[in-house]
Amino acid sequence: MDNVRLRWIGLEVYTFHSDIEHAMFASNHVTLWMINEGEGVAVVDGQQLPIVPGSSIMILPGTVIEWVHQPRQIVHAYKLEFEANWEEEATEHPLIMIANRLVSVQPVAELMELLEQMVELKKTNIGLARFKREILLQEAIYQFALKACANQPATTKEAVLRTITHMEANYQRNWKVGDLAAMASVSLRQYSHIFRQITGTSPMDYLHGVRMDQAKRLLRSSSGDMLSVAKQVGFKDEFYFSRRFKQQEGVSPSAYMKKSEPRVIGLLFTSHLLALGITPIGVPDYHVFRNEYIRPYLPEMEPFAWGPCDLEQIRTMKPDLILGYEHMTTGEYEQFSAIAEVVRIPWQSQDVYQQLDSVGAVVNKRMKSIEWMEQHRIKVDHTKECLRSVIGLQETYAALVIEDTGFRVAGNRNMGHVLHRSLRLTPHPLVQQFINDYNGYNVFSNKLPFEELPYYDADRLFIMVNGQNPNAEAAFQRLCRSEIWNSLKAVRNKNLHTVSYDKWWMYTPLAVDGQLDEMVRLLEHNSSVR
């Protein structure tokens, strides 16, 4: 690789959902895939490669890779594309020795940190930032090549450790101790001795433990098909699986399934779980203070500090499952994973309805999600009918958040979701432009000075004062006395509606459902400035 020159092409982050059975990719460039979460199978040149968190594959140009996802899995992956140029006399691709095969990158933190830095710089056109991105690319490929070229373990113990990692990633296989010993290049007796020193148990008992941990996860989200669960964790016979499960857990698989709902913490998805009929055991404390829609459920949930997150308090709650989010850092993911199983749910790349469906898939409440959506659509239609005589078909709207020294424009998420997506009100042209420019992050615009309010002179205004800004309310009172404010046609025509921060700032199923009721109340009474 001495004379290889690498050049950045692009970096994308993918979240593959369990209801997408296959995802196929091909590229004219070299592509490095890095799996951060989830399990499945990658098919490269007809070879099936089992993937787990930390799995990485470098694909040469023209090679097709197909991702086959496991049931109830969400795979989170980075796809880094780059060019690799070399001296013309070379007859084959210089990366061929490390490409098109599975490489386990453990620990994953160092490579993930490089990829996350590149995500922040992926659209940059600035000289120094672009130069830094190229350096990060070189370092990422170097880290991958180090792992790929490490063909021989340094010690016998390391060789056994590698077989353990391989066994954990492929627990469904019919493993024999002799096969594992051969992989480690040691005798059967030596392998069993070293294995017991490392784990405190025999290879087969350890394998059964891994399978039972996976079985418990599947049973918590299973439809009751015991044979299917048994096969997924490597047992051909459901009766033998049931006997081994009871030996380890003290109860039969069917009795385990009938136990109470899994102990879940939703992080950003408290409301989604409640909408599906699951009460989380814990809830971030900011939900307690500024979320009107979950207050009735608070006696059944224990608040925990969120900023910063109190991991020890969460640990004492003993959750079975933690719902993470797609933009959590590698460090955050690893910290939560040390407490319980963590499944990332897309947040920024999905709207609230898609989020609910994703949560329902993970906790085996997909039908409940469908039922909730059907009821919600009925409420949307009813709300439209109630408002038909109040809102003119040609009226434009703008939803604004008042800060201490300016305002922000809401798009079609958060407080803008019900207005734009549910009720299909007509946005002011500048609001529509902002919605069109949504990039997954800009839920609200940057802060604009109050002097620019006339540019957003819509027929109808929805105003929310930022409840987290201690000076926003006073600023709004001053604004209401200003000439700029009173010149707005929505103010003059008494088509101004102030909405509660506690009811409109959250972007959750319970919130968008409750906001429909609020819309009827606001518009039927045709509220005006305080």
Short mmCIF file of C-alpha atoms in Angstrom, two decimals, residues 54-518:
data_model
loop_
_atom_site.label_atom_id
_atom_site.label_comp_id
_atom_site.label_asym_id
_atom_site.label_seq_id
_atom_site.Cartn_x
_atom_site.Cartn_y
_atom_site.Cartn_z
CA GLY A 54 -17.89 -4.13 15.02
CA SER A 55 -18.08 -6.06 11.73
CA SER A 56 -16.43 -4.23 8.86
CA ILE A 57 -16.07 -5.04 5.16
CA MET A 58 -14.11 -3.22 2.42
CA ILE A 59 -15.74 -3.67 -0.99
CA LEU A 60 -13.83 -3.12 -4.23
CA PRO A 61 -15.41 -1.25 -7.17
CA GLY A 62 -18.05 -3.25 -9.00
CA THR A 63 -18.62 -5.72 -6.16
CA VAL A 64 -22.20 -6.12 -4.99
CA ILE A 65 -22.90 -6.43 -1.28
CA GLU A 66 -26.30 -7.52 -0.03
CA TRP A 67 -27.41 -7.02 3.58
CA VAL A 68 -29.86 -9.62 4.86
CA HIS A 69 -31.37 -8.48 8.17
CA GLN A 70 -32.34 -10.65 11.08
CA PRO A 71 -35.96 -10.48 12.40
CA ARG A 72 -36.62 -7.65 14.86
CA GLN A 73 -33.21 -6.16 14.18
CA ILE A 74 -32.28 -2.60 13.26
CA VAL A 75 -28.87 -2.43 11.61
CA HIS A 76 -26.95 0.84 11.97
CA ALA A 77 -24.12 1.13 9.43
CA TYR A 78 -21.61 3.62 8.04
CA LYS A 79 -20.80 3.54 4.32
CA LEU A 80 -17.51 5.31 3.51
CA GLU A 81 -16.68 5.66 -0.20
CA PHE A 82 -13.27 6.68 -1.53
CA GLU A 83 -10.99 6.38 -4.54
CA ALA A 84 -7.74 4.41 -4.34
CA ASN A 85 -5.23 5.29 -7.05
CA TRP A 86 -1.83 3.65 -7.53
CA GLU A 87 1.11 3.41 -9.92
CA GLU A 88 0.15 2.16 -13.37
CA GLU A 89 2.53 -0.82 -13.44
CA ALA A 90 0.53 -2.55 -10.67
CA THR A 91 -1.66 -5.25 -12.29
CA GLU A 92 -4.20 -5.70 -9.51
CA HIS A 93 -5.97 -3.46 -7.05
CA PRO A 94 -3.60 -2.69 -4.15
CA LEU A 95 -6.37 -3.24 -1.57
CA ILE A 96 -7.34 -6.68 -2.84
CA MET A 97 -5.56 -8.45 0.05
CA ILE A 98 -7.80 -6.84 2.65
CA ALA A 99 -11.02 -6.45 0.65
CA ASN A 100 -14.25 -8.44 0.25
CA ARG A 101 -13.92 -10.27 3.55
CA LEU A 102 -15.23 -9.78 7.04
CA VAL A 103 -12.99 -7.97 9.52
CA SER A 104 -13.87 -7.63 13.20
CA VAL A 105 -12.91 -4.20 14.53
CA GLN A 106 -12.69 -4.52 18.31
CA PRO A 107 -12.85 -2.29 20.21
CA VAL A 108 -14.96 -0.19 17.86
CA ALA A 109 -14.60 3.16 19.63
CA GLU A 110 -11.48 4.42 17.82
CA LEU A 111 -12.72 3.78 14.29
CA MET A 112 -16.23 5.01 15.17
CA GLU A 113 -14.81 8.27 16.49
CA LEU A 114 -13.04 8.85 13.16
CA LEU A 115 -16.24 8.12 11.22
CA GLU A 116 -18.31 10.43 13.41
CA GLN A 117 -15.81 13.24 12.86
CA MET A 118 -16.08 12.65 9.11
CA VAL A 119 -19.89 12.82 9.32
CA GLU A 120 -19.56 16.36 10.65
CA LEU A 121 -17.23 17.28 7.77
CA LYS A 122 -18.85 15.32 4.95
CA LYS A 123 -20.38 18.34 3.18
CA THR A 124 -17.57 20.79 3.76
CA ASN A 125 -15.98 22.70 0.89
CA ILE A 126 -13.63 24.75 3.06
CA GLY A 127 -9.94 24.15 2.44
CA LEU A 128 -8.68 23.30 5.93
CA ALA A 129 -11.78 21.31 6.88
CA ARG A 130 -11.54 19.36 3.64
CA PHE A 131 -7.84 18.73 4.33
CA LYS A 132 -8.72 17.42 7.81
CA ARG A 133 -11.35 15.13 6.28
CA GLU A 134 -8.75 13.59 3.98
CA ILE A 135 -6.47 12.99 6.99
CA LEU A 136 -9.33 11.30 8.84
CA LEU A 137 -9.96 9.13 5.77
CA GLN A 138 -6.33 8.02 5.72
CA GLU A 139 -6.44 7.22 9.45
CA ALA A 140 -9.72 5.25 9.15
CA ILE A 141 -8.38 3.06 6.34
CA TYR A 142 -5.14 2.58 8.30
CA GLN A 143 -7.12 1.40 11.36
CA PHE A 144 -9.09 -1.03 9.19
CA ALA A 145 -5.95 -2.32 7.45
CA LEU A 146 -4.27 -2.94 10.81
CA LYS A 147 -7.14 -5.20 11.87
CA ALA A 148 -7.37 -6.89 8.47
CA CYS A 149 -3.65 -7.65 8.33
CA ALA A 150 -3.48 -9.06 11.87
CA ASN A 151 -3.73 -12.65 10.67
CA GLN A 152 -2.12 -14.38 13.61
CA PRO A 153 -2.95 -13.86 17.28
CA ALA A 154 -0.09 -12.80 19.50
CA THR A 155 -0.76 -15.45 22.15
CA THR A 156 -2.66 -18.69 22.63
CA LYS A 157 -5.03 -16.87 24.99
CA GLU A 158 -5.76 -14.28 22.32
CA ALA A 159 -6.49 -17.11 19.86
CA VAL A 160 -9.06 -18.57 22.25
CA LEU A 161 -10.57 -15.13 22.83
CA ARG A 162 -11.04 -14.79 19.08
CA THR A 163 -12.94 -18.06 18.92
CA ILE A 164 -15.20 -16.82 21.74
CA THR A 165 -15.95 -13.65 19.78
CA HIS A 166 -16.63 -15.76 16.68
CA MET A 167 -18.86 -18.13 18.65
CA GLU A 168 -20.87 -15.21 20.08
CA ALA A 169 -21.38 -13.79 16.60
CA ASN A 170 -22.45 -17.17 15.17
CA TYR A 171 -24.20 -18.82 18.09
CA GLN A 172 -26.76 -20.52 15.82
CA ARG A 173 -24.09 -22.85 14.36
CA ASN A 174 -23.72 -26.43 15.54
CA TRP A 175 -20.36 -25.84 17.21
CA LYS A 176 -18.08 -28.61 18.41
CA VAL A 177 -15.22 -28.05 20.81
CA GLY A 178 -12.84 -29.70 18.35
CA ASP A 179 -13.76 -27.13 15.68
CA LEU A 180 -13.08 -24.26 18.07
CA ALA A 181 -9.77 -25.77 19.17
CA ALA A 182 -8.72 -26.15 15.54
CA MET A 183 -9.56 -22.47 14.92
CA ALA A 184 -7.27 -21.53 17.81
CA SER A 185 -4.56 -23.98 16.63
CA VAL A 186 -4.30 -25.68 20.02
CA SER A 187 -5.09 -29.13 21.35
CA LEU A 188 -8.58 -29.97 22.57
CA ARG A 189 -7.43 -30.30 26.18
CA GLN A 190 -5.45 -27.03 26.09
CA TYR A 191 -8.34 -25.20 24.48
CA SER A 192 -10.84 -26.35 27.13
CA HIS A 193 -8.40 -25.43 29.91
CA ILE A 194 -7.75 -21.91 28.59
CA PHE A 195 -11.44 -21.39 27.83
CA ARG A 196 -12.39 -22.24 31.42
CA GLN A 197 -9.67 -19.90 32.72
CA ILE A 198 -11.14 -17.04 30.67
CA THR A 199 -14.87 -17.64 31.15
CA GLY A 200 -15.14 -19.84 34.24
CA THR A 201 -17.15 -22.45 32.34
CA SER A 202 -16.87 -24.98 29.51
CA PRO A 203 -17.19 -24.01 25.83
CA MET A 204 -20.55 -25.76 25.41
CA ASP A 205 -22.03 -24.32 28.60
CA TYR A 206 -20.84 -20.89 27.53
CA LEU A 207 -22.47 -21.37 24.10
CA HIS A 208 -25.74 -22.42 25.76
CA GLY A 209 -25.58 -19.28 27.92
CA VAL A 210 -25.16 -17.08 24.84
CA ARG A 211 -28.06 -18.85 23.16
CA MET A 212 -30.30 -18.45 26.21
CA ASP A 213 -29.55 -14.72 26.44
CA GLN A 214 -30.60 -14.38 22.80
CA ALA A 215 -33.65 -16.59 23.42
CA LYS A 216 -34.82 -14.33 26.26
CA ARG A 217 -34.54 -11.32 23.97
CA LEU A 218 -36.58 -13.09 21.29
CA LEU A 219 -39.17 -14.36 23.75
CA ARG A 220 -39.77 -10.84 25.04
CA SER A 221 -40.79 -9.84 21.52
CA SER A 222 -42.10 -13.14 20.18
CA SER A 223 -45.53 -14.02 18.84
CA GLY A 224 -45.40 -17.35 20.68
CA ASP A 225 -43.82 -19.53 17.97
CA MET A 226 -41.51 -21.58 20.19
CA LEU A 227 -40.05 -23.61 17.31
CA SER A 228 -39.07 -20.41 15.50
CA VAL A 229 -37.29 -19.05 18.58
CA ALA A 230 -35.53 -22.39 19.14
CA LYS A 231 -34.24 -22.46 15.56
CA GLN A 232 -33.09 -18.86 15.65
CA VAL A 233 -30.82 -19.59 18.60
CA GLY A 234 -29.43 -22.85 17.23
CA PHE A 235 -31.77 -25.60 18.50
CA LYS A 236 -33.45 -27.93 16.01
CA ASP A 237 -35.74 -29.39 18.67
CA GLU A 238 -38.09 -27.06 20.58
CA PHE A 239 -38.47 -29.64 23.37
CA TYR A 240 -34.72 -29.80 23.99
CA PHE A 241 -34.62 -26.00 23.84
CA SER A 242 -37.43 -25.79 26.41
CA ARG A 243 -35.64 -28.22 28.73
CA ARG A 244 -32.33 -26.32 28.55
CA PHE A 245 -34.10 -23.00 29.01
CA LYS A 246 -35.86 -24.19 32.16
CA GLN A 247 -32.59 -25.60 33.53
CA GLN A 248 -30.96 -22.18 33.23
CA GLU A 249 -33.85 -19.79 33.95
CA GLY A 250 -35.96 -21.86 36.35
CA VAL A 251 -39.12 -21.42 34.25
CA SER A 252 -40.24 -22.75 30.87
CA PRO A 253 -40.04 -20.48 27.79
CA SER A 254 -43.85 -20.23 27.70
CA ALA A 255 -43.95 -19.18 31.37
CA TYR A 256 -41.19 -16.65 30.70
CA MET A 257 -43.26 -15.17 27.88
CA LYS A 258 -46.28 -14.79 30.18
CA LYS A 259 -44.31 -12.74 32.69
CA SER A 260 -44.89 -9.00 32.82
CA GLU A 261 -43.89 -6.72 29.96
CA PRO A 262 -40.14 -6.16 29.56
CA ARG A 263 -38.72 -3.42 31.74
CA VAL A 264 -38.13 -0.67 29.19
CA ILE A 265 -36.61 2.81 29.25
CA GLY A 266 -37.40 4.87 26.16
CA LEU A 267 -34.97 7.83 26.47
CA LEU A 268 -36.55 9.95 23.67
CA PHE A 269 -39.42 7.50 23.18
CA THR A 270 -41.39 7.62 26.44
CA SER A 271 -44.56 8.82 24.73
CA HIS A 272 -44.23 6.26 21.95
CA LEU A 273 -44.19 3.42 24.48
CA LEU A 274 -47.18 4.87 26.33
CA ALA A 275 -49.11 5.12 23.07
CA LEU A 276 -48.42 1.39 22.56
CA GLY A 277 -49.70 0.52 26.02
CA ILE A 278 -46.26 0.02 27.63
CA THR A 279 -45.37 2.09 30.70
CA PRO A 280 -41.60 2.65 30.88
CA ILE A 281 -39.97 2.00 34.25
CA GLY A 282 -37.97 5.23 33.99
CA VAL A 283 -38.30 8.58 32.28
CA PRO A 284 -35.88 11.50 31.70
CA ASP A 285 -36.60 14.24 34.22
CA TYR A 286 -37.19 16.90 31.55
CA HIS A 287 -40.31 14.92 30.55
CA VAL A 288 -41.59 15.44 34.08
CA PHE A 289 -41.29 19.19 34.05
CA ARG A 290 -42.34 20.22 30.55
CA ASN A 291 -44.61 17.58 29.01
CA GLU A 292 -48.32 17.90 29.67
CA TYR A 293 -49.22 14.66 27.92
CA ILE A 294 -47.29 12.21 30.10
CA ARG A 295 -48.05 13.75 33.49
CA PRO A 296 -50.97 11.34 34.13
CA TYR A 297 -48.50 8.44 33.86
CA LEU A 298 -45.78 9.86 36.12
CA PRO A 299 -46.75 7.98 39.32
CA GLU A 300 -45.86 4.73 37.53
CA MET A 301 -42.48 5.94 36.22
CA GLU A 302 -39.28 6.90 38.04
CA PRO A 303 -37.63 10.10 36.78
CA PHE A 304 -33.86 10.12 36.25
CA ALA A 305 -31.50 13.01 35.58
CA TRP A 306 -30.94 13.61 31.87
CA GLY A 307 -28.46 16.42 31.54
CA PRO A 308 -26.05 14.77 32.18
CA CYS A 309 -27.70 11.37 32.23
CA ASP A 310 -27.57 9.54 35.58
CA LEU A 311 -26.40 6.12 34.39
CA GLU A 312 -26.13 4.68 37.88
CA GLN A 313 -29.76 5.51 38.62
CA ILE A 314 -30.77 3.78 35.38
CA ARG A 315 -28.68 0.77 36.36
CA THR A 316 -30.57 0.42 39.65
CA MET A 317 -33.86 0.24 37.69
CA LYS A 318 -32.61 -3.00 36.04
CA PRO A 319 -34.11 -2.43 32.58
CA ASP A 320 -34.31 -5.27 30.05
CA LEU A 321 -34.29 -2.91 27.09
CA ILE A 322 -33.25 0.68 26.40
CA LEU A 323 -34.49 2.46 23.29
CA GLY A 324 -31.65 4.59 22.01
CA TYR A 325 -31.59 7.00 19.08
CA GLU A 326 -29.69 7.14 15.81
CA HIS A 327 -27.53 10.16 16.70
CA MET A 328 -26.25 8.86 20.05
CA THR A 329 -22.46 8.79 20.15
CA THR A 330 -20.42 5.61 20.30
CA GLY A 331 -19.56 6.43 23.91
CA GLU A 332 -23.21 6.85 24.85
CA TYR A 333 -24.16 3.61 23.10
CA GLU A 334 -21.44 1.66 24.90
CA GLN A 335 -22.37 3.14 28.30
CA PHE A 336 -26.04 2.23 27.94
CA SER A 337 -25.17 -1.18 26.47
CA ALA A 338 -23.26 -2.00 29.66
CA ILE A 339 -26.62 -1.71 31.50
CA ALA A 340 -29.06 -3.44 29.13
CA GLU A 341 -29.73 -4.27 25.51
CA VAL A 342 -29.86 -1.05 23.47
CA VAL A 343 -31.76 -0.71 20.19
CA ARG A 344 -31.40 2.50 18.22
CA ILE A 345 -34.64 3.97 16.88
CA PRO A 346 -34.35 6.57 14.10
CA TRP A 347 -35.31 10.03 15.36
CA GLN A 348 -34.08 12.71 13.00
CA SER A 349 -34.62 10.67 9.82
CA GLN A 350 -38.21 9.62 10.67
CA ASP A 351 -41.39 11.52 11.44
CA VAL A 352 -43.38 10.73 14.58
CA TYR A 353 -45.57 8.14 12.85
CA GLN A 354 -42.57 6.25 11.46
CA GLN A 355 -40.91 6.41 14.88
CA LEU A 356 -43.99 4.84 16.46
CA ASP A 357 -43.93 2.03 13.90
CA SER A 358 -40.22 1.42 14.56
CA VAL A 359 -40.76 1.28 18.33
CA GLY A 360 -43.73 -1.05 17.80
CA ALA A 361 -41.56 -3.39 15.73
CA VAL A 362 -38.90 -3.58 18.45
CA VAL A 363 -41.30 -4.23 21.35
CA ASN A 364 -43.61 -6.48 19.29
CA LYS A 365 -46.49 -4.01 19.31
CA ARG A 366 -46.80 -3.47 15.57
CA MET A 367 -50.55 -4.19 15.58
CA LYS A 368 -51.02 -1.75 18.46
CA SER A 369 -49.14 0.84 16.40
CA ILE A 370 -51.49 0.26 13.45
CA GLU A 371 -54.55 0.55 15.72
CA TRP A 372 -53.25 3.80 17.22
CA MET A 373 -52.65 5.25 13.75
CA GLU A 374 -56.17 4.32 12.62
CA GLN A 375 -57.69 6.09 15.62
CA HIS A 376 -55.42 9.08 15.09
CA ARG A 377 -56.46 9.40 11.42
CA ILE A 378 -60.10 9.38 12.51
CA LYS A 379 -59.33 12.24 14.91
CA VAL A 380 -57.47 14.12 12.14
CA ASP A 381 -60.51 13.85 9.85
CA HIS A 382 -62.84 14.96 12.65
CA THR A 383 -60.60 17.94 13.43
CA LYS A 384 -60.54 18.98 9.77
CA GLU A 385 -64.32 18.87 9.70
CA CYS A 386 -64.59 20.98 12.87
CA LEU A 387 -62.25 23.61 11.46
CA ARG A 388 -63.66 23.73 7.95
CA SER A 389 -65.91 26.70 8.73
CA VAL A 390 -63.23 28.52 10.73
CA ILE A 391 -60.16 28.45 8.50
CA GLY A 392 -60.33 29.79 4.97
CA LEU A 393 -58.96 27.52 2.25
CA GLN A 394 -56.61 30.21 1.01
CA GLU A 395 -55.32 31.30 4.41
CA THR A 396 -51.60 31.00 5.04
CA TYR A 397 -50.08 30.22 8.42
CA ALA A 398 -46.75 30.54 10.21
CA ALA A 399 -45.74 28.90 13.49
CA LEU A 400 -43.18 30.90 15.45
CA VAL A 401 -41.22 30.38 18.66
CA ILE A 402 -40.52 33.54 20.67
CA GLU A 403 -37.06 33.84 22.24
CA ASP A 404 -35.54 36.64 24.32
CA THR A 405 -34.07 38.62 21.41
CA GLY A 406 -35.83 37.20 18.38
CA PHE A 407 -37.96 34.38 16.99
CA ARG A 408 -37.57 31.03 15.24
CA VAL A 409 -39.69 29.58 12.45
CA ALA A 410 -41.15 26.09 12.90
CA GLY A 411 -41.11 23.66 9.98
CA ASN A 412 -43.30 20.57 9.71
CA ARG A 413 -42.02 18.78 12.81
CA ASN A 414 -42.66 19.53 16.49
CA MET A 415 -45.26 22.33 16.73
CA GLY A 416 -45.55 22.46 12.93
CA HIS A 417 -46.48 18.81 12.46
CA VAL A 418 -50.20 19.10 13.20
CA LEU A 419 -50.50 22.32 11.20
CA HIS A 420 -48.72 21.14 8.07
CA ARG A 421 -48.79 17.33 7.99
CA SER A 422 -52.01 16.49 9.82
CA LEU A 423 -54.36 19.35 8.91
CA ARG A 424 -52.63 20.35 5.67
CA LEU A 425 -52.87 24.07 6.36
CA THR A 426 -51.19 26.29 3.78
CA PRO A 427 -47.77 27.50 4.97
CA HIS A 428 -46.59 31.05 4.32
CA PRO A 429 -44.22 30.93 1.29
CA LEU A 430 -41.14 31.50 3.47
CA VAL A 431 -42.30 28.76 5.85
CA GLN A 432 -42.77 26.42 2.89
CA GLN A 433 -39.26 27.25 1.71
CA PHE A 434 -37.90 26.40 5.16
CA ILE A 435 -39.81 23.07 5.14
CA ASN A 436 -38.39 22.25 1.70
CA ASP A 437 -34.87 22.86 2.99
CA TYR A 438 -35.25 20.48 5.97
CA ASN A 439 -32.05 18.42 6.29
CA GLY A 440 -32.88 16.20 9.24
CA TYR A 441 -31.63 18.68 11.83
CA ASN A 442 -33.20 22.12 11.37
CA VAL A 443 -36.50 21.52 13.15
CA PHE A 444 -36.61 25.26 13.88
CA SER A 445 -34.83 28.02 11.98
CA ASN A 446 -31.92 29.97 13.34
CA LYS A 447 -32.98 32.87 15.53
CA LEU A 448 -34.19 35.85 13.53
CA PRO A 449 -34.51 39.44 14.82
CA PHE A 450 -38.01 40.69 15.60
CA GLU A 451 -37.54 43.28 12.85
CA GLU A 452 -37.96 40.45 10.30
CA LEU A 453 -41.45 39.51 11.51
CA PRO A 454 -43.15 41.42 8.66
CA TYR A 455 -41.51 39.00 6.19
CA TYR A 456 -43.64 36.25 7.80
CA ASP A 457 -46.90 38.23 7.73
CA ALA A 458 -49.17 35.19 7.29
CA ASP A 459 -52.95 35.29 7.51
CA ARG A 460 -52.81 33.26 10.72
CA LEU A 461 -50.02 33.03 13.30
CA PHE A 462 -49.39 30.34 15.92
CA ILE A 463 -47.09 31.61 18.65
CA MET A 464 -45.22 29.59 21.28
CA VAL A 465 -43.04 31.29 23.89
CA ASN A 466 -39.93 29.23 24.64
CA GLY A 467 -40.53 27.91 28.16
CA GLN A 468 -36.84 27.03 28.56
CA ASN A 469 -35.74 30.63 27.99
CA PRO A 470 -36.35 32.58 31.22
CA ASN A 471 -36.40 35.93 29.40
CA ALA A 472 -38.66 34.93 26.51
CA GLU A 473 -41.99 35.76 28.18
CA ALA A 474 -40.91 39.31 29.06
CA ALA A 475 -39.61 39.76 25.52
CA PHE A 476 -42.98 38.65 24.14
CA GLN A 477 -44.83 41.14 26.35
CA ARG A 478 -42.64 43.95 25.02
CA LEU A 479 -43.10 42.71 21.47
CA CYS A 480 -46.90 42.81 21.82
CA ARG A 481 -46.68 46.55 22.50
CA SER A 482 -44.46 47.25 19.50
CA GLU A 483 -45.49 48.83 16.21
CA ILE A 484 -44.01 45.92 14.23
CA TRP A 485 -46.22 43.43 16.04
CA ASN A 486 -49.43 45.40 15.79
CA SER A 487 -48.92 45.99 12.08
CA LEU A 488 -49.11 42.24 11.34
CA LYS A 489 -52.38 41.32 9.63
CA ALA A 490 -52.88 38.23 11.83
CA VAL A 491 -52.78 40.54 14.87
CA ARG A 492 -55.03 43.13 13.27
CA ASN A 493 -57.57 40.48 12.21
CA LYS A 494 -57.41 38.62 15.53
CA ASN A 495 -56.11 35.49 13.84
CA LEU A 496 -53.34 35.06 16.38
CA HIS A 497 -53.17 31.90 18.52
CA THR A 498 -50.76 31.51 21.43
CA VAL A 499 -50.07 27.88 22.31
CA SER A 500 -48.75 26.31 25.50
CA TYR A 501 -45.10 25.33 25.53
CA ASP A 502 -45.90 22.30 27.71
CA LYS A 503 -48.36 21.05 25.09
CA TRP A 504 -46.64 21.98 21.82
CA TRP A 505 -42.87 21.64 22.15
CA MET A 506 -42.72 17.80 22.28
CA TYR A 507 -42.69 15.77 19.05
CA THR A 508 -44.35 12.54 20.14
CA PRO A 509 -47.49 10.49 19.36
CA LEU A 510 -49.32 11.65 22.50
CA ALA A 511 -48.40 15.25 21.73
CA VAL A 512 -49.59 15.34 18.10
CA ASP A 513 -52.78 13.55 19.15
CA GLY A 514 -53.44 16.02 21.97
CA GLN A 515 -52.59 19.01 19.78
CA LEU A 516 -55.51 18.14 17.50
CA ASP A 517 -57.86 18.74 20.45
CA GLU A 518 -55.99 21.97 21.16
#
